[in-house]
XYZ file of N, CA and C in Angstrom:
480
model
N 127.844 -57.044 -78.350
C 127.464 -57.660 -77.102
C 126.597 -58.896 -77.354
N 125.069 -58.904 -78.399
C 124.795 -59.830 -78.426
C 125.497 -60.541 -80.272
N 124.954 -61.789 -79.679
C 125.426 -62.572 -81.293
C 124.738 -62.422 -82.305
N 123.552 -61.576 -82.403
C 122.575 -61.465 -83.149
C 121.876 -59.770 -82.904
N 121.608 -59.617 -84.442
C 121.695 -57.930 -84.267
C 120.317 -57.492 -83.115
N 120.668 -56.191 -82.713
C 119.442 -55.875 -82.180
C 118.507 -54.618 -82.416
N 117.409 -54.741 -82.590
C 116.759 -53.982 -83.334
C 115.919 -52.993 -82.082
N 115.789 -51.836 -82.037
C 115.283 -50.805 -80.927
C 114.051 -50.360 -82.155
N 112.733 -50.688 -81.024
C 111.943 -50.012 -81.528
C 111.107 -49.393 -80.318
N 110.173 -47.906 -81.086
C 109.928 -46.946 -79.701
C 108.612 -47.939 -78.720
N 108.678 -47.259 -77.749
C 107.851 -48.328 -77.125
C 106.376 -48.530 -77.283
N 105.524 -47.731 -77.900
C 104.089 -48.105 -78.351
C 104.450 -49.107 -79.683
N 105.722 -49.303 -80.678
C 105.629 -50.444 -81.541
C 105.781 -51.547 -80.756
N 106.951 -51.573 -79.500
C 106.880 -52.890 -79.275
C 105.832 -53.067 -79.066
N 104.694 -52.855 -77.805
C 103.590 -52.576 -77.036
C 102.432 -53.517 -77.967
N 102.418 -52.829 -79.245
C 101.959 -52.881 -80.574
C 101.800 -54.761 -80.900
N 103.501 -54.474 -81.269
C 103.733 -55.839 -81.528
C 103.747 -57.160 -80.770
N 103.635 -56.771 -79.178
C 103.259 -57.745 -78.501
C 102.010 -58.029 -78.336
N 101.391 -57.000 -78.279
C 99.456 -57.467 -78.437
C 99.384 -58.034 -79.909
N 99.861 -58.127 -80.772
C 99.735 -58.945 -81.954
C 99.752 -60.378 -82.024
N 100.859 -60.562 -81.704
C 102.047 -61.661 -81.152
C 100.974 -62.499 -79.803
N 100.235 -61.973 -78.873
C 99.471 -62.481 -78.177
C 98.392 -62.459 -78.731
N 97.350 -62.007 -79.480
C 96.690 -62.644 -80.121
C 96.701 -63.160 -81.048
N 97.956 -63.420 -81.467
C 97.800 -65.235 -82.492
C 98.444 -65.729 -81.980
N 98.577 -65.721 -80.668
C 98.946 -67.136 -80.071
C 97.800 -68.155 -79.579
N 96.605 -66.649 -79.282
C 95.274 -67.297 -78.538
C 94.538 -67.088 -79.034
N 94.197 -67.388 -80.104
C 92.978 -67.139 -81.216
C 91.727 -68.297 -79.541
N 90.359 -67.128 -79.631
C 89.746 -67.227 -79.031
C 89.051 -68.787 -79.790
N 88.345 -69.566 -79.006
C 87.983 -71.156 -79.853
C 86.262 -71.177 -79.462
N 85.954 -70.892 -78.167
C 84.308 -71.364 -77.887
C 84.191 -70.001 -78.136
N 82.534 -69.790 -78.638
C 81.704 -69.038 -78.837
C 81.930 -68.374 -77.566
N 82.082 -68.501 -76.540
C 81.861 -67.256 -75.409
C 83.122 -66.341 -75.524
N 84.557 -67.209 -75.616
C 85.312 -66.188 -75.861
C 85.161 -65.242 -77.063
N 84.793 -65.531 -78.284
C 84.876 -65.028 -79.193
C 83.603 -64.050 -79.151
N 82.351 -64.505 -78.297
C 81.772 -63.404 -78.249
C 82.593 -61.917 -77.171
N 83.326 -62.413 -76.050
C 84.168 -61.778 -75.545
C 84.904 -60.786 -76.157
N 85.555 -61.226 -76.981
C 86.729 -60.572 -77.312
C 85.674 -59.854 -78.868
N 85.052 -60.086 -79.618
C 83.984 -58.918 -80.067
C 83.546 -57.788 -79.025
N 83.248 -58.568 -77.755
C 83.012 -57.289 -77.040
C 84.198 -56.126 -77.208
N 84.973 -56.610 -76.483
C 86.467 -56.155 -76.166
C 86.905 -55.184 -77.490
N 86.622 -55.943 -79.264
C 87.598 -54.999 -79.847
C 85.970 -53.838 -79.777
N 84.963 -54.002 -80.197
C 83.727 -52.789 -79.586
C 84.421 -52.084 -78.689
N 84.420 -52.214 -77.708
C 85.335 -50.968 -76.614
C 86.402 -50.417 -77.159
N 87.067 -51.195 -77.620
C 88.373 -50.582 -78.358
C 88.480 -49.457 -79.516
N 87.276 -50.243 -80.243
C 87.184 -49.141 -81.497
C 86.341 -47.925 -80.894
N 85.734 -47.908 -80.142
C 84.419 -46.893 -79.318
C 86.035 -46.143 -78.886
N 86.811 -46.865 -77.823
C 87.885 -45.644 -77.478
C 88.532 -44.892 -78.730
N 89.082 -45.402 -79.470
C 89.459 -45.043 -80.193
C 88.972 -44.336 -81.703
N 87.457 -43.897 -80.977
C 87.147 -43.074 -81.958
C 86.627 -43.768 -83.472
N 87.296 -45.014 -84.093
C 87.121 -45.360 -85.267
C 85.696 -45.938 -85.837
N 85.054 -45.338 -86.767
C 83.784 -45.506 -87.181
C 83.792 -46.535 -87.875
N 84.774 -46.432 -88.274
C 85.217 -48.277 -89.751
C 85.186 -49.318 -88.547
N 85.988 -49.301 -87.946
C 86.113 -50.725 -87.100
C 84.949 -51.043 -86.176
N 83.726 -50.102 -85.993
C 82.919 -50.057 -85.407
C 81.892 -51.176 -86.153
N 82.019 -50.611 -87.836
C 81.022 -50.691 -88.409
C 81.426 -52.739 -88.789
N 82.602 -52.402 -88.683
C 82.953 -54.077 -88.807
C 83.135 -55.103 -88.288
N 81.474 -54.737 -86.980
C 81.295 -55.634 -85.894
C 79.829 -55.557 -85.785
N 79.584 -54.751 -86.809
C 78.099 -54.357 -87.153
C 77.380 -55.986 -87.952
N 76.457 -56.258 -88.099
C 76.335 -56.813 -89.252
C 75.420 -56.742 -90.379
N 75.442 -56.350 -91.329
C 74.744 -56.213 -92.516
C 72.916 -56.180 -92.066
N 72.465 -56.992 -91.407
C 71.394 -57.208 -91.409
C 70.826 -56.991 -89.931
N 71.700 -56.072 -89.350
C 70.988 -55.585 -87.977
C 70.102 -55.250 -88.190
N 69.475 -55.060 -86.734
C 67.763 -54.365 -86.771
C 67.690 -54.138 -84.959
N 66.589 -53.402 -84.728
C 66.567 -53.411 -83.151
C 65.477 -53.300 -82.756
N 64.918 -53.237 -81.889
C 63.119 -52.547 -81.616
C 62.712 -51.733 -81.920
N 63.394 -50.511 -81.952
C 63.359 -49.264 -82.057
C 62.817 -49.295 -84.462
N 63.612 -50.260 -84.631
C 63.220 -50.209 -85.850
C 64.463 -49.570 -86.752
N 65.748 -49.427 -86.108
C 66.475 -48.988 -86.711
C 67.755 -50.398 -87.456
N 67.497 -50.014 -88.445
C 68.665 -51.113 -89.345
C 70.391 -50.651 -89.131
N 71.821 -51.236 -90.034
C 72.625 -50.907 -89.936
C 72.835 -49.467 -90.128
N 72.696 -48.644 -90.946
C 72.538 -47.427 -91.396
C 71.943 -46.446 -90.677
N 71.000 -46.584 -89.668
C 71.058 -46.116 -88.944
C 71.458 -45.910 -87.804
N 72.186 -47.252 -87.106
C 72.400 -47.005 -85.970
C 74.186 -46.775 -86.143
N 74.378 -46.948 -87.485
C 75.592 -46.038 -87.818
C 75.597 -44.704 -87.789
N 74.847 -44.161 -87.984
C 74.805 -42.750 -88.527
C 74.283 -41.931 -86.986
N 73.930 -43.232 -85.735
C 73.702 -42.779 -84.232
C 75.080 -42.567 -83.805
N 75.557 -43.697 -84.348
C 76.834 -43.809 -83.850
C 77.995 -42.768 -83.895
N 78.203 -42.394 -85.463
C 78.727 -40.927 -85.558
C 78.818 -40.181 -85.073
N 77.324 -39.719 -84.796
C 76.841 -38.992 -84.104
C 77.498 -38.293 -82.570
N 77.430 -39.405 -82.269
C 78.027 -39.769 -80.708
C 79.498 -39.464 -80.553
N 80.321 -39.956 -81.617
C 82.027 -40.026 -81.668
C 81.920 -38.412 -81.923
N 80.928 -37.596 -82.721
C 81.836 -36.256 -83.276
C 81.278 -35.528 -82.014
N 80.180 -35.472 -80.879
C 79.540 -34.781 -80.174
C 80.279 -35.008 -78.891
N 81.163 -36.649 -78.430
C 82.139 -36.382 -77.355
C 83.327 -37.047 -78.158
N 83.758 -36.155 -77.679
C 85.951 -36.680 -77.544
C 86.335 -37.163 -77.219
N 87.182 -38.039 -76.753
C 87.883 -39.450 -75.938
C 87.177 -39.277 -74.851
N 86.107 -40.673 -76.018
C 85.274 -41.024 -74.636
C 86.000 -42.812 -74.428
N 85.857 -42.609 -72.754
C 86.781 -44.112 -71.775
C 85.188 -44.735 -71.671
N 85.458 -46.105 -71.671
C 84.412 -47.169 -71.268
C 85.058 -47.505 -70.372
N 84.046 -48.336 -69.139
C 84.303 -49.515 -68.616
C 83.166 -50.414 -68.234
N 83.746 -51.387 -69.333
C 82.547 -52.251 -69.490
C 82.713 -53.784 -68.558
N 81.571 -54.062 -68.285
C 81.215 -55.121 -67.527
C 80.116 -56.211 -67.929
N 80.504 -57.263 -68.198
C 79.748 -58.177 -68.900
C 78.678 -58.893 -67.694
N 77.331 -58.929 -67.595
C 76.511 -59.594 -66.838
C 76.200 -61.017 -66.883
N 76.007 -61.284 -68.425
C 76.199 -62.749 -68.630
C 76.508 -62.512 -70.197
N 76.424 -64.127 -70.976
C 76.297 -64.145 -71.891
C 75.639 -65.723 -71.954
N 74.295 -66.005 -72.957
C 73.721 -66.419 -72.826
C 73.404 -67.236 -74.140
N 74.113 -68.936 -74.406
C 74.447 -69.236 -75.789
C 72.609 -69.315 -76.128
N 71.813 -68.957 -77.454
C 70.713 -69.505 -77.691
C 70.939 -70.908 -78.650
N 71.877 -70.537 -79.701
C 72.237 -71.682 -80.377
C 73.578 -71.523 -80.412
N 74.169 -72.389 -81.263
C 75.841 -72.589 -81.254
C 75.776 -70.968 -82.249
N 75.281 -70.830 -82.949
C 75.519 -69.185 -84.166
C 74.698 -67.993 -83.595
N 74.399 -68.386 -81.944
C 73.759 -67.166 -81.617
C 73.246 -66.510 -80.018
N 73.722 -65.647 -79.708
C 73.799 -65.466 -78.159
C 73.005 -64.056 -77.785
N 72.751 -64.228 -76.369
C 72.606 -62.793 -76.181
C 73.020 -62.080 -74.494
N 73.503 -60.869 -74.985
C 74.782 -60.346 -74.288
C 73.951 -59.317 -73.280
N 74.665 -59.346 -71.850
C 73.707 -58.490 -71.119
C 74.853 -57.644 -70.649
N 75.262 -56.404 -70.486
C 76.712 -55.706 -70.294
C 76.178 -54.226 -69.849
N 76.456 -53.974 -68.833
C 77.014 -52.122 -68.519
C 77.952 -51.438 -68.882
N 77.946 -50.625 -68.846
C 79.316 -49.530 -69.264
C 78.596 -48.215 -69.183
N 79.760 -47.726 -68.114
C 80.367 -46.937 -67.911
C 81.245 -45.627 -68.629
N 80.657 -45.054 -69.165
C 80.775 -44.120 -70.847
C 81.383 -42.793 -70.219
N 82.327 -41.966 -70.253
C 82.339 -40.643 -70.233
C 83.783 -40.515 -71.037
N 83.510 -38.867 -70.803
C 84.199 -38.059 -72.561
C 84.585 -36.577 -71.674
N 85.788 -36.556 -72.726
C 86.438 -35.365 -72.467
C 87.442 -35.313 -71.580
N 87.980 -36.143 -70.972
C 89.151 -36.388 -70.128
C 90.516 -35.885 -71.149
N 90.886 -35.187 -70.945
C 92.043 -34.484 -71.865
C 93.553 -34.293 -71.268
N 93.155 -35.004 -69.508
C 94.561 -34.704 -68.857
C 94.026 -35.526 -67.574
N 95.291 -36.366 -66.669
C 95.059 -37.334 -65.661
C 94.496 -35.842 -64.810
N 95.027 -34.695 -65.082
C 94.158 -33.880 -63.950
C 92.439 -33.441 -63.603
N 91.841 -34.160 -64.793
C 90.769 -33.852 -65.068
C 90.275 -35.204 -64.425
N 90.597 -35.891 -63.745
C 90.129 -37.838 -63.090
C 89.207 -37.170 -62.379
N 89.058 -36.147 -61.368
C 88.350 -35.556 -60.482
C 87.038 -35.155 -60.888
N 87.023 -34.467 -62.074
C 85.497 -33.827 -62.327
C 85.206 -34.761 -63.419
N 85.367 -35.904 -63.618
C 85.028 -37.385 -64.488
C 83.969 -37.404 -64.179
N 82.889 -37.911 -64.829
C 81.589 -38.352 -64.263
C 80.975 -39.098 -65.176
N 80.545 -40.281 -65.134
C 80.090 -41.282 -66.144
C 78.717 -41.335 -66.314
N 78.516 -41.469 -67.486
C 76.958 -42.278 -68.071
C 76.560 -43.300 -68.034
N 75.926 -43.840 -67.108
C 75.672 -45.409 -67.076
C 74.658 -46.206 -67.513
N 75.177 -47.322 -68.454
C 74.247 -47.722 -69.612
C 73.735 -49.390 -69.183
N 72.562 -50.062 -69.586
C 72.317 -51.433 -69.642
C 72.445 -51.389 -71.284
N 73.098 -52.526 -71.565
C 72.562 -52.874 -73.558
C 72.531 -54.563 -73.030
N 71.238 -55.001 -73.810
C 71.150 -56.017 -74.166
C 71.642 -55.949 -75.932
N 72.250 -56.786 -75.861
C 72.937 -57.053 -77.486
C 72.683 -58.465 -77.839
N 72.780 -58.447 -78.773
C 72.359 -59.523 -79.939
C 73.136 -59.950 -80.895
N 73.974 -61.035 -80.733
C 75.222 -61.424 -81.940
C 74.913 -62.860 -82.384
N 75.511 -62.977 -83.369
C 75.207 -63.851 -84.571
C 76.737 -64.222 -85.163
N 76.870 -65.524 -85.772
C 77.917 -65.556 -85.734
C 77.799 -65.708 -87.365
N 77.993 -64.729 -88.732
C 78.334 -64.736 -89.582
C 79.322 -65.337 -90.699
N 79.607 -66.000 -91.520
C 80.532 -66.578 -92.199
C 81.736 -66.639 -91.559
N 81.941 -67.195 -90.002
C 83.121 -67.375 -89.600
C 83.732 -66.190 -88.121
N 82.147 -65.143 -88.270
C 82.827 -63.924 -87.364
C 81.662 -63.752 -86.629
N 81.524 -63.604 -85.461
C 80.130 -62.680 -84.429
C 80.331 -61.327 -84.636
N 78.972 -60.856 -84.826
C 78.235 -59.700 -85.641
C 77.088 -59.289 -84.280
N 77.120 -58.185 -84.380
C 76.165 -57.596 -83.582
C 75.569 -57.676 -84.839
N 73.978 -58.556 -83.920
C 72.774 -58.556 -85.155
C 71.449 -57.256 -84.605
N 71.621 -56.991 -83.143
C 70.674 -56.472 -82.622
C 70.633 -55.734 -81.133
N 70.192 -54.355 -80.630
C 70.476 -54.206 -79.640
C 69.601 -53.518 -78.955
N 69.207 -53.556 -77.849
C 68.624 -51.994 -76.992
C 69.278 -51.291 -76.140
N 69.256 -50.246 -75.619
C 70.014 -49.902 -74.779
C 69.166 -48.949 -73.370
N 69.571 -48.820 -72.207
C 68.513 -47.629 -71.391
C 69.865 -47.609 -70.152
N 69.418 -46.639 -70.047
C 69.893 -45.899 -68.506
C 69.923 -47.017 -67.566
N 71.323 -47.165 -66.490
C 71.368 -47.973 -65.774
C 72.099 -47.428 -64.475
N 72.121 -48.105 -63.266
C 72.274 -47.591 -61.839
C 73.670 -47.770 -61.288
N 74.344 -47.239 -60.121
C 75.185 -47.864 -60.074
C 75.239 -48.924 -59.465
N 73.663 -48.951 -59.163
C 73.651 -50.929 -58.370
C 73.916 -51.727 -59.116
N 73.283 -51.398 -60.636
C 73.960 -52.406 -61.477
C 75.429 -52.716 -61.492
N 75.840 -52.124 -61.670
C 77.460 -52.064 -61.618
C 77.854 -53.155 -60.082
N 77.223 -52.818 -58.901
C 77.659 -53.753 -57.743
C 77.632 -55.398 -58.069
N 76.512 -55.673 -59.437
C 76.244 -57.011 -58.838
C 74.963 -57.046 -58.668
């Protein structure tokens, strides 16, 4: 039928291969997107559980108020992934705020809950709602969370 062979693949590869395919078409260019889309793969790796891809948005030389360096707020982090199970974000960016061209700081909510194991469970969902001020740096070519706090937040925040 066609003049050229055709290849069937299941539908999370295509899925796959089109989010690929769209991001190198749009490699992010100003510092805000690229702090963006750091946000973005953060949510991603947080859904998906992965401690590596977490840690490779970390940067070497974090620190926070609290006094905790990379190593530790890795080892919070763990923590968190083995104590809930597919946990969903929904995150909301408040601003982002350039200080220099290699350095910003990020004001964001989210919306955290865990254990959703079936669309029948949407009902007894109930979220944790967070403020983080974050702190990124833009490293040999990549933005790095250099620094963060985090506290309990309302759902007014969330309005606006």
């Amino acid at each position: 039928m066609f003049p050229w062979p055709v290849y069937r693949f299941p539908l999370s590869t295509t899925g796959l291969l089109l989010t690929l395919w769209l991001f190198a078409c749009t490699t992010p260019s100003s510092p805000d997107q690229r702090i963006r889309a750091l946000i973005a793969a953060g949510e991603a790796a947080i859904e998906a559980g992965s401690l590596r891809q977490i840690g490779e948005l970390i940067s070497p030389a974090y620190q926070d108020p609290q006094g905790h360096g990379r190593r530790e707020l890795m080892a919070l982090v763990s923590m968190q992934l083995m104590r809930h199970a597919n946990i969903h974000l929904l995150v909301q960016i408040e601003h982002i705020e350039l200080e220099y061209q290699q350095r910003a700081k990020v004001v964001l909510f989210a919306a955290m809950a865990s254990g959703l194991a079936d669309v029948r469970d949407l009902g007894a969902l109930q979220a944790d709602l967070y403020r983080f001020d974050i702190q990124v740096a833009e490293e040999d070519g990549r933005w790095l969370v250099v620094g963060a706090q985090w506290r309990p937040a309302s759902r007014e925040d969330f309005s606006g």
